[in-house]
Amino acid sequence: MKKSQLIYHYIREQQAVSKQDIVVGLKLSLPTITHNLQYLEELHLIDTSDKIRNTGGRNATAYSYVKNARAAIGLYLTAHHINCVSVDLSGDVIQMIRRKRDFNLDDDGYLQEIGVIVEEVKRKSKIKDKDFLGVGISVPGLVSQDGEIVTYGMTLNFGGRTREGIAKYIPYRNKLFHDSIAAGYAEVWKEQDIQNAFYLSLSNSVGGAALFDKKIYEGNSQKGGEVGHMTVVPEGGEQCYCGRKGCFDTVCRSTLLDQYTDGNLERFFGLLDAGDAEAVRLWDKYLDNLSLGIHNLRMLFDSDIILGGYVGAYIEKYMEDLCDRIDTRNPFGDPAREYLVPCKYKVEAAAAGAAIHFIDEFFESI
Ligand SMILES: [Zn+2]
């Protein structure tokens, strides 16, 4: 890591530090630090307007980082919504728009709408062009490593589509991302305590991402983590959208729950909490299947497991029941409540993760 990056990240982590703190913390010479602080100030990345109060002697200048010095935008295109967020340098969402619009890449109006929403979020976030890093676009499908083409898009039948086509009305740097990978990355990026994790996305389809040492494990052909197609029902399983039977997707996609409430998952959980017999029955079966998947992931990776996606946003309340079911499967006795966590971002993780790519890229350039 370059000295300028080291110093920048040190200030980011410590919030507000004096020059002397940096000398002690990073063991760099004073001239090196002074030189690099000047450089970071010129980029408007650090703020020096505060003082650190010393008992006796002069008050020292406090160096703190400016989290809104740059920003990026992330989109998440799903079957029925266009989700768009802007994210600052700390990964916090500045603005969010979630608009109901059916996915249709053949409709020029749809592509234009994407462009309009990006502009709207950018304007509302008050991002100046010179501070704007780019637009990440998450899609529910597999994407080539360079972010240029959808290599597998069975969920919405859009395999083979290109970034250029999807981003026709986005006049900024942009890149495509696989939604589960982007979402998993966003969850781990902000968490100091999490190094190794499996992110399990429980939405209209089931997906996932393995992260080791905070880095995505993509596998040999970018299909690492595609747990939705693990076969978990050996015989007599339901048909998956991939064409095979008994995939994990067929027992843990969110639609198994909200098909009971016309696609409204919030209402499903409302009925569940009210004790509705059918909702209770569906949930019981769902949790059993989910505990099986989580157990297998734990056996495979011995890592933290983050529950995300539509169901992950509601899971907090039901963690105890879920953890108990997982623990009965575990031969080693490590309790699920110590490694299983609900997602932090609720709906916007896939969009935020795509934006964070541009933040990382910016950090590399400092
Ligand atoms: Zn499948």
GROMACS .gro file of C-alpha atoms and ligand atoms in nm:
model
  367
    1MET     CA    1   0.000   0.000   0.000
    2LYS     CA    2   0.128   0.349  -0.085
    3LYS     CA    3   0.213   0.579   0.208
    4SER     CA    4  -0.067   0.816   0.109
    5GLN     CA    5  -0.318   0.529   0.125
    6LEU     CA    6  -0.181   0.408   0.458
    7ILE     CA    7  -0.219   0.752   0.609
    8TYR     CA    8  -0.562   0.804   0.456
    9HIS     CA    9  -0.698   0.473   0.588
   10TYR     CA   10  -0.545   0.537   0.928
   11ILE     CA   11  -0.731   0.867   0.950
   12ARG     CA   12  -1.051   0.696   0.829
   13GLU     CA   13  -1.029   0.431   1.098
   14GLN     CA   14  -0.929   0.662   1.382
   15GLN     CA   15  -1.183   0.937   1.300
   16ALA     CA   16  -0.976   1.234   1.423
   17VAL     CA   17  -0.601   1.222   1.482
   18SER     CA   18  -0.312   1.461   1.530
   19LYS     CA   19   0.005   1.448   1.325
   20GLN     CA   20   0.181   1.305   1.630
   21ASP     CA   21  -0.079   1.025   1.653
   22ILE     CA   22   0.003   0.930   1.293
   23VAL     CA   23   0.376   0.929   1.366
   24VAL     CA   24   0.319   0.691   1.657
   25GLY     CA   25   0.049   0.482   1.489
   26LEU     CA   26   0.218   0.425   1.154
   27LYS     CA   27   0.586   0.468   1.249
   28LEU     CA   28   0.652   0.697   0.955
   29SER     CA   29   0.878   1.002   0.957
   30LEU     CA   30   0.730   1.345   1.018
   31PRO     CA   31   0.833   1.486   0.674
   32THR     CA   32   0.671   1.186   0.499
   33ILE     CA   33   0.351   1.240   0.691
   34THR     CA   34   0.348   1.615   0.636
   35HIS     CA   35   0.403   1.569   0.265
   36ASN     CA   36   0.123   1.312   0.230
   37LEU     CA   37  -0.122   1.506   0.444
   38GLN     CA   38  -0.071   1.799   0.213
   39TYR     CA   39  -0.144   1.575  -0.084
   40LEU     CA   40  -0.463   1.439   0.078
   41GLU     CA   41  -0.574   1.790   0.162
   42GLU     CA   42  -0.529   1.899  -0.197
   43LEU     CA   43  -0.762   1.616  -0.299
   44HIS     CA   44  -1.011   1.749  -0.038
   45LEU     CA   45  -1.011   1.407   0.125
   46ILE     CA   46  -0.925   1.523   0.474
   47ASP     CA   47  -1.045   1.803   0.692
   48THR     CA   48  -0.822   2.011   0.922
   49SER     CA   49  -1.070   2.260   1.063
   50ASP     CA   50  -1.089   2.097   1.409
   51LYS     CA   51  -0.838   2.100   1.693
   52ILE     CA   52  -0.751   1.830   1.938
   53ARG     CA   53  -0.751   1.981   2.287
   54ASN     CA   54  -0.430   1.923   2.473
   55THR     CA   55  -0.401   1.967   2.846
   56GLY     CA   56  -0.132   2.233   2.853
   57GLY     CA   57   0.056   2.342   2.544
   58ARG     CA   58  -0.093   2.426   2.206
   59ASN     CA   59  -0.397   2.251   2.065
   60ALA     CA   60  -0.299   2.025   1.774
   61THR     CA   61  -0.471   2.017   1.437
   62ALA     CA   62  -0.715   1.726   1.413
   63TYR     CA   63  -0.709   1.541   1.083
   64SER     CA   64  -1.038   1.376   0.998
   65TYR     CA   65  -1.163   1.225   0.678
   66VAL     CA   66  -1.433   1.379   0.463
   67LYS     CA   67  -1.673   1.099   0.392
   68ASN     CA   68  -1.870   1.284   0.128
   69ALA     CA   69  -1.563   1.397  -0.067
   70ARG     CA   70  -1.657   1.149  -0.341
   71ALA     CA   71  -1.962   0.935  -0.412
   72ALA     CA   72  -2.075   0.654  -0.638
   73ILE     CA   73  -2.412   0.522  -0.748
   74GLY     CA   74  -2.538   0.165  -0.747
   75LEU     CA   75  -2.836   0.022  -0.932
   76TYR     CA   76  -3.012  -0.304  -0.873
   77LEU     CA   77  -3.243  -0.418  -1.150
   78THR     CA   78  -3.494  -0.681  -1.039
   79ALA     CA   79  -3.802  -0.841  -1.195
   80HIS     CA   80  -4.036  -0.560  -1.087
   81HIS     CA   81  -3.821  -0.277  -0.952
   82ILE     CA   82  -3.541  -0.039  -1.034
   83ASN     CA   83  -3.345   0.026  -0.714
   84CYS     CA   84  -3.088   0.301  -0.703
   85VAL     CA   85  -2.866   0.429  -0.422
   86SER     CA   86  -2.584   0.677  -0.385
   87VAL     CA   87  -2.308   0.584  -0.146
   88ASP     CA   88  -2.038   0.795   0.020
   89LEU     CA   89  -1.679   0.698   0.101
   90SER     CA   90  -1.784   0.521   0.419
   91GLY     CA   91  -2.033   0.301   0.235
   92ASP     CA   92  -2.333   0.481   0.383
   93VAL     CA   93  -2.636   0.530   0.163
   94ILE     CA   94  -2.696   0.899   0.089
   95GLN     CA   95  -3.010   0.873  -0.122
   96MET     CA   96  -3.226   0.583  -0.235
   97ILE     CA   97  -3.499   0.544  -0.494
   98ARG     CA   98  -3.698   0.226  -0.535
   99ARG     CA   99  -3.936   0.246  -0.830
  100LYS     CA  100  -4.179  -0.018  -0.949
  101ARG     CA  101  -4.102  -0.099  -1.310
  102ASP     CA  102  -4.101  -0.438  -1.482
  103PHE     CA  103  -3.766  -0.559  -1.612
  104ASN     CA  104  -3.764  -0.539  -1.990
  105LEU     CA  105  -3.438  -0.473  -2.171
  106ASP     CA  106  -3.616  -0.470  -2.508
  107ASP     CA  107  -3.817  -0.165  -2.405
  108ASP     CA  108  -3.624   0.155  -2.473
  109GLY     CA  109  -3.852   0.332  -2.224
  110TYR     CA  110  -3.725   0.101  -1.952
  111LEU     CA  111  -3.362   0.178  -2.039
  112GLN     CA  112  -3.439   0.550  -2.040
  113GLU     CA  113  -3.606   0.520  -1.700
  114ILE     CA  114  -3.285   0.369  -1.561
  115GLY     CA  115  -3.095   0.674  -1.685
  116VAL     CA  116  -3.353   0.914  -1.540
  117ILE     CA  117  -3.339   0.749  -1.197
  118VAL     CA  118  -2.958   0.764  -1.190
  119GLU     CA  119  -2.974   1.138  -1.265
  120GLU     CA  120  -3.239   1.188  -0.999
  121VAL     CA  121  -3.034   1.014  -0.729
  122LYS     CA  122  -2.721   1.201  -0.835
  123ARG     CA  123  -2.900   1.536  -0.821
  124LYS     CA  124  -3.066   1.467  -0.485
  125SER     CA  125  -2.735   1.356  -0.339
  126LYS     CA  126  -2.577   1.683  -0.456
  127ILE     CA  127  -2.285   1.498  -0.614
  128LYS     CA  128  -2.069   1.724  -0.830
  129ASP     CA  129  -1.942   1.574  -1.155
  130LYS     CA  130  -1.580   1.603  -1.044
  131ASP     CA  131  -1.655   1.402  -0.728
  132PHE     CA  132  -1.863   1.136  -0.898
  133LEU     CA  133  -1.692   0.797  -0.928
  134GLY     CA  134  -1.927   0.588  -1.141
  135VAL     CA  135  -2.235   0.365  -1.157
  136GLY     CA  136  -2.235  -0.003  -1.059
  137ILE     CA  137  -2.522  -0.207  -1.198
  138SER     CA  138  -2.629  -0.522  -1.012
  139VAL     CA  139  -2.834  -0.778  -1.200
  140PRO     CA  140  -2.986  -1.111  -1.092
  141GLY     CA  141  -2.752  -1.320  -1.302
  142LEU     CA  142  -2.392  -1.422  -1.356
  143VAL     CA  143  -2.165  -1.162  -1.508
  144SER     CA  144  -1.829  -1.191  -1.685
  145GLN     CA  145  -1.528  -1.088  -1.480
  146ASP     CA  146  -1.483  -0.762  -1.670
  147GLY     CA  147  -1.845  -0.662  -1.595
  148GLU     CA  148  -1.931  -0.637  -1.964
  149ILE     CA  149  -2.172  -0.924  -2.031
  150VAL     CA  150  -2.439  -1.134  -1.858
  151THR     CA  151  -2.314  -1.491  -1.888
  152TYR     CA  152  -2.614  -1.661  -1.724
  153GLY     CA  153  -2.947  -1.489  -1.676
  154MET     CA  154  -3.213  -1.758  -1.653
  155THR     CA  155  -3.408  -1.583  -1.374
  156LEU     CA  156  -3.511  -1.302  -1.609
  157ASN     CA  157  -3.410  -1.460  -1.937
  158PHE     CA  158  -3.146  -1.201  -2.020
  159GLY     CA  159  -2.831  -1.407  -2.072
  160GLY     CA  160  -2.595  -1.259  -2.330
  161ARG     CA  161  -2.702  -0.898  -2.270
  162THR     CA  162  -2.421  -0.646  -2.256
  163ARG     CA  163  -2.333  -0.363  -2.023
  164GLU     CA  164  -2.341  -0.126  -2.316
  165GLY     CA  165  -2.702  -0.217  -2.393
  166ILE     CA  166  -2.825  -0.206  -2.034
  167ALA     CA  167  -2.646   0.123  -1.963
  168LYS     CA  168  -2.751   0.288  -2.289
  169TYR     CA  169  -2.872   0.601  -2.106
  170ILE     CA  170  -2.609   0.617  -1.833
  171PRO     CA  171  -2.350   0.873  -1.945
  172TYR     CA  172  -2.098   0.779  -1.673
  173ARG     CA  173  -1.843   0.505  -1.615
  174ASN     CA  174  -2.031   0.189  -1.529
  175LYS     CA  175  -1.993  -0.184  -1.479
  176LEU     CA  176  -2.218  -0.489  -1.435
  177PHE     CA  177  -2.221  -0.703  -1.118
  178HIS     CA  178  -2.376  -1.028  -1.007
  179ASP     CA  179  -2.630  -0.926  -0.739
  180SER     CA  180  -2.538  -1.182  -0.470
  181ILE     CA  181  -2.170  -1.101  -0.498
  182ALA     CA  182  -2.232  -0.727  -0.477
  183ALA     CA  183  -2.467  -0.767  -0.180
  184GLY     CA  184  -2.232  -1.001   0.006
  185TYR     CA  185  -1.942  -0.768  -0.056
  186ALA     CA  186  -2.136  -0.469   0.079
  187GLU     CA  187  -2.220  -0.659   0.400
  188VAL     CA  188  -1.860  -0.759   0.469
  189TRP     CA  189  -1.696  -0.435   0.350
  190LYS     CA  190  -1.817  -0.231   0.645
  191GLU     CA  191  -1.775  -0.495   0.913
  192GLN     CA  192  -1.440  -0.490   1.088
  193ASP     CA  193  -1.516  -0.814   1.273
  194ILE     CA  194  -1.601  -1.026   0.971
  195GLN     CA  195  -1.314  -1.175   0.771
  196ASN     CA  196  -1.460  -1.497   0.631
  197ALA     CA  197  -1.827  -1.521   0.548
  198PHE     CA  198  -2.082  -1.680   0.328
  199TYR     CA  199  -2.356  -1.443   0.219
  200LEU     CA  200  -2.681  -1.626   0.153
  201SER     CA  201  -2.930  -1.428  -0.052
  202LEU     CA  202  -3.291  -1.534  -0.001
  203SER     CA  203  -3.494  -1.345  -0.259
  204ASN     CA  204  -3.715  -1.450  -0.552
  205SER     CA  205  -3.427  -1.678  -0.627
  206VAL     CA  206  -3.157  -1.809  -0.395
  207GLY     CA  207  -2.796  -1.708  -0.446
  208GLY     CA  208  -2.483  -1.653  -0.249
  209ALA     CA  209  -2.127  -1.537  -0.233
  210ALA     CA  210  -1.826  -1.674  -0.049
  211LEU     CA  211  -1.589  -1.416   0.096
  212PHE     CA  212  -1.249  -1.508   0.231
  213ASP     CA  213  -1.031  -1.248   0.395
  214LYS     CA  214  -1.292  -0.993   0.283
  215LYS     CA  215  -1.239  -1.091  -0.081
  216ILE     CA  216  -1.493  -1.257  -0.306
  217TYR     CA  217  -1.415  -1.615  -0.398
  218GLU     CA  218  -1.540  -1.639  -0.755
  219GLY     CA  219  -1.427  -1.989  -0.843
  220ASN     CA  220  -1.280  -2.100  -1.175
  221SER     CA  221  -1.563  -1.964  -1.387
  222GLN     CA  222  -1.737  -1.701  -1.169
  223LYS     CA  223  -1.996  -1.950  -1.043
  224GLY     CA  224  -1.857  -1.991  -0.692
  225GLY     CA  225  -2.133  -1.950  -0.434
  226GLU     CA  226  -2.421  -2.045  -0.663
  227VAL     CA  227  -2.580  -2.244  -0.383
  228GLY     CA  228  -2.929  -2.198  -0.528
  229HIS     CA  229  -2.855  -2.497  -0.749
  230MET     CA  230  -2.712  -2.733  -0.490
  231THR     CA  231  -2.931  -3.041  -0.502
  232VAL     CA  232  -3.091  -3.074  -0.161
  233VAL     CA  233  -3.395  -3.288  -0.247
  234PRO     CA  234  -3.256  -3.606  -0.405
  235GLU     CA  235  -3.591  -3.746  -0.516
  236GLY     CA  236  -3.928  -3.597  -0.595
  237GLY     CA  237  -3.812  -3.236  -0.570
  238GLU     CA  238  -3.986  -2.942  -0.735
  239GLN     CA  239  -3.863  -2.807  -1.066
  240CYS     CA  240  -3.613  -2.520  -1.049
  241TYR     CA  241  -3.600  -2.232  -1.299
  242CYS     CA  242  -3.274  -2.387  -1.420
  243GLY     CA  243  -3.472  -2.684  -1.547
  244ARG     CA  244  -3.347  -2.939  -1.292
  245LYS     CA  245  -3.528  -3.071  -0.988
  246GLY     CA  246  -3.467  -3.047  -0.615
  247CYS     CA  247  -3.236  -2.743  -0.616
  248PHE     CA  248  -3.195  -2.543  -0.291
  249ASP     CA  249  -3.371  -2.260  -0.476
  250THR     CA  250  -3.691  -2.465  -0.493
  251VAL     CA  251  -3.716  -2.488  -0.114
  252CYS     CA  252  -3.580  -2.150  -0.002
  253ARG     CA  253  -3.679  -1.882  -0.253
  254SER     CA  254  -3.893  -1.609  -0.097
  255THR     CA  255  -4.182  -1.671  -0.335
  256LEU     CA  256  -4.261  -1.994  -0.149
  257LEU     CA  257  -4.380  -1.766   0.129
  258ASP     CA  258  -4.531  -1.467  -0.045
  259GLN     CA  259  -4.720  -1.666  -0.307
  260TYR     CA  260  -4.964  -1.709  -0.020
  261THR     CA  261  -5.007  -1.331   0.005
  262ASP     CA  262  -5.008  -1.223  -0.363
  263GLY     CA  263  -4.636  -1.150  -0.368
  264ASN     CA  264  -4.646  -0.932  -0.057
  265LEU     CA  265  -4.381  -1.063   0.182
  266GLU     CA  266  -4.454  -0.803   0.448
  267ARG     CA  267  -4.813  -0.928   0.463
  268PHE     CA  268  -4.691  -1.285   0.488
  269PHE     CA  269  -4.490  -1.203   0.800
  270GLY     CA  270  -4.786  -1.010   0.936
  271LEU     CA  271  -5.005  -1.319   0.902
  272LEU     CA  272  -4.730  -1.536   1.049
  273ASP     CA  273  -4.707  -1.315   1.358
  274ALA     CA  274  -5.084  -1.318   1.388
  275GLY     CA  275  -5.073  -1.698   1.405
  276ASP     CA  276  -5.234  -1.772   1.067
  277ALA     CA  277  -5.222  -2.153   1.037
  278GLU     CA  278  -5.116  -2.169   0.672
  279ALA     CA  279  -4.844  -1.905   0.718
  280VAL     CA  280  -4.715  -2.094   1.022
  281ARG     CA  281  -4.709  -2.419   0.824
  282LEU     CA  282  -4.523  -2.262   0.529
  283TRP     CA  283  -4.273  -2.091   0.759
  284ASP     CA  284  -4.205  -2.407   0.958
  285LYS     CA  285  -4.122  -2.597   0.641
  286TYR     CA  286  -3.916  -2.306   0.507
  287LEU     CA  287  -3.710  -2.276   0.826
  288ASP     CA  288  -3.638  -2.648   0.825
  289ASN     CA  289  -3.506  -2.632   0.471
  290LEU     CA  290  -3.315  -2.314   0.544
  291SER     CA  291  -3.149  -2.472   0.848
  292LEU     CA  292  -3.032  -2.757   0.624
  293GLY     CA  293  -2.872  -2.518   0.375
  294ILE     CA  294  -2.707  -2.309   0.645
  295HIS     CA  295  -2.574  -2.618   0.821
  296ASN     CA  296  -2.415  -2.742   0.498
  297LEU     CA  297  -2.255  -2.403   0.435
  298ARG     CA  298  -2.115  -2.400   0.786
  299MET     CA  299  -1.970  -2.749   0.741
  300LEU     CA  300  -1.814  -2.644   0.413
  301PHE     CA  301  -1.665  -2.307   0.509
  302ASP     CA  302  -1.655  -2.285   0.891
  303SER     CA  303  -1.720  -1.915   0.840
  304ASP     CA  304  -1.974  -1.656   0.949
  305ILE     CA  305  -2.297  -1.680   0.753
  306ILE     CA  306  -2.495  -1.369   0.666
  307LEU     CA  307  -2.862  -1.399   0.578
  308GLY     CA  308  -2.963  -1.146   0.316
  309GLY     CA  309  -3.216  -1.089   0.042
  310TYR     CA  310  -3.589  -1.032   0.093
  311VAL     CA  311  -3.624  -1.296   0.365
  312GLY     CA  312  -3.298  -1.189   0.531
  313ALA     CA  313  -3.452  -0.846   0.588
  314TYR     CA  314  -3.719  -1.007   0.812
  315ILE     CA  315  -3.519  -1.287   0.973
  316GLU     CA  316  -3.401  -1.111   1.291
  317LYS     CA  317  -3.718  -1.190   1.483
  318TYR     CA  318  -3.696  -1.561   1.402
  319MET     CA  319  -3.326  -1.614   1.461
  320GLU     CA  320  -3.367  -1.811   1.780
  321ASP     CA  321  -3.594  -2.071   1.624
  322LEU     CA  322  -3.369  -2.095   1.318
  323CYS     CA  323  -3.051  -2.127   1.525
  324ASP     CA  324  -3.204  -2.408   1.733
  325ARG     CA  325  -3.288  -2.602   1.418
  326ILE     CA  326  -2.936  -2.556   1.281
  327ASP     CA  327  -2.773  -2.660   1.609
  328THR     CA  328  -2.948  -2.998   1.611
  329ARG     CA  329  -2.764  -3.077   1.287
  330ASN     CA  330  -2.418  -2.968   1.405
  331PRO     CA  331  -2.185  -3.241   1.535
  332PHE     CA  332  -1.923  -2.994   1.668
  333GLY     CA  333  -2.142  -2.800   1.904
  334ASP     CA  334  -2.055  -2.451   1.780
  335PRO     CA  335  -2.379  -2.259   1.829
  336ALA     CA  336  -2.534  -2.093   1.525
  337ARG     CA  337  -2.599  -1.770   1.715
  338GLU     CA  338  -2.222  -1.719   1.719
  339TYR     CA  339  -2.175  -1.736   1.342
  340LEU     CA  340  -2.514  -1.663   1.187
  341VAL     CA  341  -2.609  -1.297   1.140
  342PRO     CA  342  -2.891  -1.111   0.967
  343CYS     CA  343  -2.789  -0.866   0.694
  344LYS     CA  344  -2.716  -0.504   0.790
  345TYR     CA  345  -2.838  -0.344   0.470
  346LYS     CA  346  -3.204  -0.434   0.430
  347VAL     CA  347  -3.305  -0.400   0.066
  348GLU     CA  348  -3.029  -0.196  -0.089
  349ALA     CA  349  -2.726  -0.423  -0.043
  350ALA     CA  350  -2.691  -0.534  -0.405
  351ALA     CA  351  -2.707  -0.174  -0.527
  352ALA     CA  352  -2.470  -0.045  -0.257
  353GLY     CA  353  -2.219  -0.323  -0.326
  354ALA     CA  354  -2.204  -0.231  -0.693
  355ALA     CA  355  -2.135   0.131  -0.598
  356ILE     CA  356  -1.869   0.029  -0.345
  357HIS     CA  357  -1.666  -0.118  -0.631
  358PHE     CA  358  -1.601   0.238  -0.749
  359ILE     CA  359  -1.511   0.350  -0.396
  360ASP     CA  360  -1.252   0.070  -0.372
  361GLU     CA  361  -1.118   0.167  -0.710
  362PHE     CA  362  -1.086   0.525  -0.593
  363PHE     CA  363  -0.901   0.422  -0.276
  364GLU     CA  364  -0.655   0.233  -0.496
  365SER     CA  365  -0.588   0.551  -0.692
  366ILE     CA  366  -0.503   0.773  -0.395
  367ZN      ZN  367  -3.161  -2.505  -1.016
   0.00000   0.00000   0.00000
